[in-house]
Coordinates of C-alpha atoms and ligand atoms in Angstrom, one line a residue:
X1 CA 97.2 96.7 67.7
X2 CA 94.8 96.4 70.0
X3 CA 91.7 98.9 69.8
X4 CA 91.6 101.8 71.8
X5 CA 87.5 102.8 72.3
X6 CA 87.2 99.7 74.7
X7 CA 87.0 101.2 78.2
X8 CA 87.5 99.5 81.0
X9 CA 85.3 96.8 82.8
X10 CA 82.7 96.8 79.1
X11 CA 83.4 93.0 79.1
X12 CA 84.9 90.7 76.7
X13 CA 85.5 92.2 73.4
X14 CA 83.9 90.1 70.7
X15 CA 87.8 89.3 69.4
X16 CA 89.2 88.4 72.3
X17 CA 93.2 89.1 70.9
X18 CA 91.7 92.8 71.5
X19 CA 90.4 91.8 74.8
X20 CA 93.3 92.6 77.2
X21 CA 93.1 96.6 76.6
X22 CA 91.4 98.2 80.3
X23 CA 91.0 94.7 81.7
X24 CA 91.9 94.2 84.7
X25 CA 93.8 90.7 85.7
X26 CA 92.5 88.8 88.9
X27 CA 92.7 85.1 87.7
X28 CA 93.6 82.5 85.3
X29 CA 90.3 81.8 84.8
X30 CA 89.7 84.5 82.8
X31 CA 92.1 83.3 79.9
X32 CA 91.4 81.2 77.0
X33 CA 94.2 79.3 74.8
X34 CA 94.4 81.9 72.3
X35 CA 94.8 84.8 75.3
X36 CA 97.9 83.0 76.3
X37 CA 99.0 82.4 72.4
X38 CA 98.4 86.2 72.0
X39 CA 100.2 87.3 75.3
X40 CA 103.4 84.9 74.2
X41 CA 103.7 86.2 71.0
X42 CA 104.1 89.6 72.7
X43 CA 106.5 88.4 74.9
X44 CA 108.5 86.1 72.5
X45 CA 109.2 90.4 70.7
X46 CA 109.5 92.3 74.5
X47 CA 112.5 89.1 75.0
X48 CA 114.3 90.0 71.8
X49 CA 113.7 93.8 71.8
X50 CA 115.3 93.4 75.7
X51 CA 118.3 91.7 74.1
X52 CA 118.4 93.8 71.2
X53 CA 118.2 97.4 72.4
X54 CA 117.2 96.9 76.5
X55 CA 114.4 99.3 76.1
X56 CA 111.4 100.9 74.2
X57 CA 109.4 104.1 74.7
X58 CA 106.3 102.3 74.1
X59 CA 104.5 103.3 77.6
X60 CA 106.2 106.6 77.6
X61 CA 104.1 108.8 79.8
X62 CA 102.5 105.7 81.7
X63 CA 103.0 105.1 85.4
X64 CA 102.3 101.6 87.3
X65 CA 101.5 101.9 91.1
X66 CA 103.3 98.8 92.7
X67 CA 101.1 98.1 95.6
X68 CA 103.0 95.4 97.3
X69 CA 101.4 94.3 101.1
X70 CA 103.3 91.7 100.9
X71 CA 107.4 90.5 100.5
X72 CA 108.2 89.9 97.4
X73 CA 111.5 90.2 95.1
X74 CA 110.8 89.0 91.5
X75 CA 107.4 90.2 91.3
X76 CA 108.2 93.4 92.2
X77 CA 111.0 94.3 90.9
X78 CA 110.1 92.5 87.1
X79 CA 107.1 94.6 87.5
X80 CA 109.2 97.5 88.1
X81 CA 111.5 96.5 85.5
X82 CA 109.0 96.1 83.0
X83 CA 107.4 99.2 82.7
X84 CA 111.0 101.0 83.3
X85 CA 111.7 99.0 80.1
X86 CA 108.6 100.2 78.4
X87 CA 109.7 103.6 79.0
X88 CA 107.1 104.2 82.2
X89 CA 107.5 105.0 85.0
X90 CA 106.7 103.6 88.5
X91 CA 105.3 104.3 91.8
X92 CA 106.9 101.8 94.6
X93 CA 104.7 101.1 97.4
X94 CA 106.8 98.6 98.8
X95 CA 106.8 99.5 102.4
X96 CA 102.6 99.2 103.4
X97 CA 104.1 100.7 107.0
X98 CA 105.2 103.9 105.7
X99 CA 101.7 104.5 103.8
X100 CA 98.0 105.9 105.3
X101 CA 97.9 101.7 105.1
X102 CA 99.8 101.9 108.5
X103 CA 96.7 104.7 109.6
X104 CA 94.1 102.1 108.5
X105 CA 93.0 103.4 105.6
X106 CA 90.9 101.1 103.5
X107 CA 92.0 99.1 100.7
X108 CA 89.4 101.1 98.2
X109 CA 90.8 103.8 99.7
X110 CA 94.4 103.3 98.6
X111 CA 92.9 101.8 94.9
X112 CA 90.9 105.1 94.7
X113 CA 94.1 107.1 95.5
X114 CA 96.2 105.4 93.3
X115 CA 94.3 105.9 90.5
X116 CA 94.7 109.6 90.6
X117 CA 98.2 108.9 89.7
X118 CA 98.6 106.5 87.8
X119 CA 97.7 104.2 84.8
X120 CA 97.6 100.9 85.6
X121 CA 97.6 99.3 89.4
X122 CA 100.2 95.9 90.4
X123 CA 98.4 94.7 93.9
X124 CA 100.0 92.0 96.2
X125 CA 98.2 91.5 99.0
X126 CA 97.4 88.5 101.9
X127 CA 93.9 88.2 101.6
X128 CA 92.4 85.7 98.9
X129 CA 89.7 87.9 96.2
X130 CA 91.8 91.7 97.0
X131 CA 92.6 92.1 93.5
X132 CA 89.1 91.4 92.4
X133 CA 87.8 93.8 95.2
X134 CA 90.6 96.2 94.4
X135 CA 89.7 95.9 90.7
X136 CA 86.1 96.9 91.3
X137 CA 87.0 99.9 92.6
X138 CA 89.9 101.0 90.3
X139 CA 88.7 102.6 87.4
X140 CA 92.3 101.1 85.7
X141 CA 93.6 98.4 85.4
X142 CA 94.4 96.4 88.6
X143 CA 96.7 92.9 87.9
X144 CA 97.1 90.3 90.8
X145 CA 100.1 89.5 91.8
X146 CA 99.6 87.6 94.2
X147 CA 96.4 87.2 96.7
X148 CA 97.0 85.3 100.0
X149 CA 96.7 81.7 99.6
X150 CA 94.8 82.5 96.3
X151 CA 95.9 82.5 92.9
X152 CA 99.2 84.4 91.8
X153 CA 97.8 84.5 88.1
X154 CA 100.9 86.7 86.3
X155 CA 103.5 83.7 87.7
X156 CA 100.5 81.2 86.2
X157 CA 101.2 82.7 82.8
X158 CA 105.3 83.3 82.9
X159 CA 104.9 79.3 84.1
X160 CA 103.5 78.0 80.8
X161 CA 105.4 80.3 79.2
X162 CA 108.3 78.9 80.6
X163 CA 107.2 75.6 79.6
X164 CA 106.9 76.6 75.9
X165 CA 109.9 78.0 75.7
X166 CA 111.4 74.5 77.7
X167 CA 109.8 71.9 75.8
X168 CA 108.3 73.2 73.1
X169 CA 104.7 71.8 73.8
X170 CA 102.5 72.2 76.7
X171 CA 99.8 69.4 75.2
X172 CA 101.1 66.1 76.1
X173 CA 103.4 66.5 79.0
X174 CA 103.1 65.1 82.5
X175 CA 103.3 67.9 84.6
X176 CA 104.1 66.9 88.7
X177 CA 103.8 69.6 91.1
X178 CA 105.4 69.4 94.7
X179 CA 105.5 70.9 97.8
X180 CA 102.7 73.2 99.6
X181 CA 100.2 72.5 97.4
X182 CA 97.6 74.2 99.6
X183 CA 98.9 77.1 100.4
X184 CA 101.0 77.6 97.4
X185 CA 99.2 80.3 94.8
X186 CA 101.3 80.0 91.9
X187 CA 100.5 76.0 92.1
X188 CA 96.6 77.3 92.1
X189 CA 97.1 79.1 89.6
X190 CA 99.7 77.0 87.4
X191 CA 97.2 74.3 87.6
X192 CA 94.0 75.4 86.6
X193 CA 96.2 77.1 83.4
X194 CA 97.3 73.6 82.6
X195 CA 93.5 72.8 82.3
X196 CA 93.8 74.6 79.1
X197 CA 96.0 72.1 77.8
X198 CA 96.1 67.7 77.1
X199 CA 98.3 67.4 80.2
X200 CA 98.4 64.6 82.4
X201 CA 98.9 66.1 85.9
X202 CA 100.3 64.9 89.6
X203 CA 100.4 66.3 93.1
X204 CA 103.1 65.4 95.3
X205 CA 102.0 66.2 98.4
X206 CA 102.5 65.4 102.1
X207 CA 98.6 65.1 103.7
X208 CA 98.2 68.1 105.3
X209 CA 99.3 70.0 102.3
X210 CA 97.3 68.5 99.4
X211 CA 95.9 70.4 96.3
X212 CA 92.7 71.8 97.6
X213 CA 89.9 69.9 96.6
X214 CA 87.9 72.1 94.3
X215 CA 90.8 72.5 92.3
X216 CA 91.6 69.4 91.8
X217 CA 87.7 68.6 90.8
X218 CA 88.0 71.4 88.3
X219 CA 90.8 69.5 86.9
X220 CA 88.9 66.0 86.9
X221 CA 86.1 68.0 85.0
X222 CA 88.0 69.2 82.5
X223 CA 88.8 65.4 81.4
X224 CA 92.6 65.5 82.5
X225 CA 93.9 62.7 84.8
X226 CA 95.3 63.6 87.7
X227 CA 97.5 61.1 90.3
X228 CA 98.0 62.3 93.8
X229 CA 100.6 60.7 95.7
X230 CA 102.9 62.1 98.3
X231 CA 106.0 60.0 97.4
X232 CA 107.9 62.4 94.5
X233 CA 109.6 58.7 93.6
X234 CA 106.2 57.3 92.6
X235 CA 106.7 60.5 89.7
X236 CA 109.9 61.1 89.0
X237 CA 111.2 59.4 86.4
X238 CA 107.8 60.1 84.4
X239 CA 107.3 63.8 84.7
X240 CA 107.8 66.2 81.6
X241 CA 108.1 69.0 84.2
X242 CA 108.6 68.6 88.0
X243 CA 107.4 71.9 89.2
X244 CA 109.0 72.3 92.8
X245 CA 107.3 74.8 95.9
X246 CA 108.0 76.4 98.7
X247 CA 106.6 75.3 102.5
X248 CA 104.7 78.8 102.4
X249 CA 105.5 79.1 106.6
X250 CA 103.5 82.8 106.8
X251 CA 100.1 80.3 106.4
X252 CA 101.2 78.4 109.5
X253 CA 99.4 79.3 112.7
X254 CA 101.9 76.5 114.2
X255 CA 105.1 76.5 113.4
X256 CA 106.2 73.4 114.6
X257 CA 103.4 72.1 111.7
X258 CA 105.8 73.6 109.5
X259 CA 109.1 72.5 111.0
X260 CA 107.6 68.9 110.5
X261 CA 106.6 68.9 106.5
X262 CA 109.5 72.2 105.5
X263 CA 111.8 69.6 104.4
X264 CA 109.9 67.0 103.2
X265 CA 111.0 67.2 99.8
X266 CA 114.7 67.9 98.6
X267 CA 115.6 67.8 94.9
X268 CA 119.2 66.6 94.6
X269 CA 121.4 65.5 91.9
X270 CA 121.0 61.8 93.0
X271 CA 117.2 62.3 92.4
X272 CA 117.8 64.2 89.3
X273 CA 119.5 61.3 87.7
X274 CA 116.3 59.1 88.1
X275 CA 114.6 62.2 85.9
X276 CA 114.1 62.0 82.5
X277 CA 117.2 63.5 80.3
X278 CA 114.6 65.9 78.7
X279 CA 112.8 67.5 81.4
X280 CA 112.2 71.0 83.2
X281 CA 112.3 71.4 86.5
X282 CA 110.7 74.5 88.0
X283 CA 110.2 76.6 90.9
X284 CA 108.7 79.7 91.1
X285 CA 111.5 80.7 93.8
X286 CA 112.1 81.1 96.8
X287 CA 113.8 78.6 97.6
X288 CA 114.2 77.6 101.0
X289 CA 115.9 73.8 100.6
X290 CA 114.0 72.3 98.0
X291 CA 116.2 72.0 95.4
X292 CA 119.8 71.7 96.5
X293 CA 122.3 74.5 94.9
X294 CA 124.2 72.0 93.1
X295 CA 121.7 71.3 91.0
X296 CA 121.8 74.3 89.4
X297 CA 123.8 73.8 86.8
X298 CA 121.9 70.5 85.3
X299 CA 120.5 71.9 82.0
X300 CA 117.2 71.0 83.2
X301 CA 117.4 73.4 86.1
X302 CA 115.1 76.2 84.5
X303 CA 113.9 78.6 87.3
X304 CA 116.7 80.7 86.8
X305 CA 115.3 81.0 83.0
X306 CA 111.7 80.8 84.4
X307 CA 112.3 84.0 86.4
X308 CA 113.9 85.8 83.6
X309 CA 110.7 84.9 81.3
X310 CA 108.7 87.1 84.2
X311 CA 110.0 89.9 82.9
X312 CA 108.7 89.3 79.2
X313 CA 105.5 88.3 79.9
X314 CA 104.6 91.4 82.2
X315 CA 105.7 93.8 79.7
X316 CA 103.3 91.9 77.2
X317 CA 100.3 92.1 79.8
X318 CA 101.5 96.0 80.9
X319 CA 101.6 96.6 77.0
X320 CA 98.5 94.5 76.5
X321 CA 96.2 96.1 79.1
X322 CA 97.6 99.5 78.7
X323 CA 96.1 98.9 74.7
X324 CA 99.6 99.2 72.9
X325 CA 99.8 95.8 71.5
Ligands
LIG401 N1 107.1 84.0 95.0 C1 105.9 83.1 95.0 C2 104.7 83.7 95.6 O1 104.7 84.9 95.9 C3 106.2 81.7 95.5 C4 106.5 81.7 97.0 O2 106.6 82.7 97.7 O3 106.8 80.6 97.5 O4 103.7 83.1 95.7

């Protein structure tokens, strides 16, 4: 049980399995290995209590404002489905139009609003750092999920969750990640994760939408060896996990840019058969061509799995920062 003095924003608490209570949740970077240990383990009992008995009143009372600026399906509604679960209750701010947004109101404006009525903030929104400015305004917890082009740190987690749960390990794999590397936030986040781990890492990429630079130098700095290559052939029979993205089109200010690279990868059952017989492949969805339906039902298609584990882990962080695990 985590403690329950800690208010928010005091800093890290000196035992850091009682550090999620108030905290809010902007990046990756603020987890260590044992975090994520912790935050499984919590999620390992929310998937067999959803099996068991489908729900709990553990956040009875609680209400989560999903503040979503952007689309989104599985965040959203896994957001919404976890606290439902929990025994909360939500506020769905799907629609930014029909909001004071749509009058122009700030975005400390809505934070400060919201936090009248509710416990703990979800924020989605296109600009890279609006959850950490959101989260200095909330006096709750505000969680990421998603910023822009930034980091989409709750998918991060529910990624090398997925992994786990896969696998079985995390250290020692070869993890190759494809697509929009650039623009693609759950790659961002995914990857600097994976720095936690012994992982040997590649970025299949076509030129214009290579891993950002500072990322990738982050990963180099924390000793793990990284290949960059933009041929998914040079990678595909070695990879432990082929982690597959989107072409994220809303970053393209030309869209015949996009037209040129949106299907420059395809994952089909021919390609699969070059992949190693124990392997996951991922995709934090959606798809738009990358990975060809009949692949599907290859065991080693896991993003069906991979967006079920969503569920899990955000009812472990909801529980975690709402101090009642
Ligand atoms: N759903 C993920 C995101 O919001 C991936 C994507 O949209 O391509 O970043």
């Amino acid at each position: 049980m985590v403690g329950n003095s800690s208010p928010k924003k005091v800093g890290l608490a000196a035992d850091r399995l009682a550090s999620f209570y108030g905290r809010d949740i902007v990046s990756v970077d603020q987890f260590s290995r044992q975090d994520l240990g912790y935050i499984y383990g919590v999620a390992d009992e929310m998937r067999s209590l959803v099996k068991r008995v489908g729900a709990t009143d553990l956040l009875k009372g609680h209400v989560l404002a999903n503040l979503f600026y952007e689309p989104s399906t599985r965040t959203s509604s896994s957001f919404i489905a976890a606290m439902v679960r929990l025994g909360g209750s939500v506020i769905p701010i799907h629609g930014v139009q029909y909001s004071s947004v749509s009058k122009g109101e700030s975005l400390p404006d809505t934070i400060r609003t919201l936090q009248c009525y509710s416990d703990v903030i979800v924020l989605r929104h296109p600009e890279i750092g609006a959850s950490a400015v959101a989260a200095r305004y909330a006096n709750i917890p505000v969680i990421s999920a998603g910023d822009g082009t930034g980091e989409h740190p709750t998918q991060g987690l529910l990624d090398i969750y997925t992994i786990y749960s896969e696998l079985g390990t995390v250290d020692g794999l070869h993890v190759a990640m494809v697509g929009d590397l650039k623009n693609g936030r759950t790659v961002h986040s995914l990857a600097r994760l994976l720095k936690l781990y012994d992982t040997e890492m590649s970025f299949v990429a076509p030129d214009n939408l290579r891993l950002p630079q500072d990322i990738r130098d982050e990963m180099v700095a924390a000793g793990r060896t990284v290949h960059e290559t933009d041929r998914l052939q040079d990678v595909i029979d070695r990879a432990d996990v082929v982690y597959v993205t989107r072409v994220q089109r809303e970053r393209f200010q030309d869209l015949s840019e996009y037209e040129a690279v949106k299907d420059y990868y395809v994952i089909t059952p021919a390609l699969m058969q070059e992949a190693k017989p124990r392997m996951a492949l991922m995709h934090p969805l959606p798809r738009v061509g990358e990975i060809q339906y009949d692949v599907d039902d290859d065991p080693r298609a896991a993003y069906f799995r991979q967006m079920e584990n969503g569920m899990y882990v955000r009812m472990a962080l909801l529980a975690a920062v709402l101090g009642k695990v």
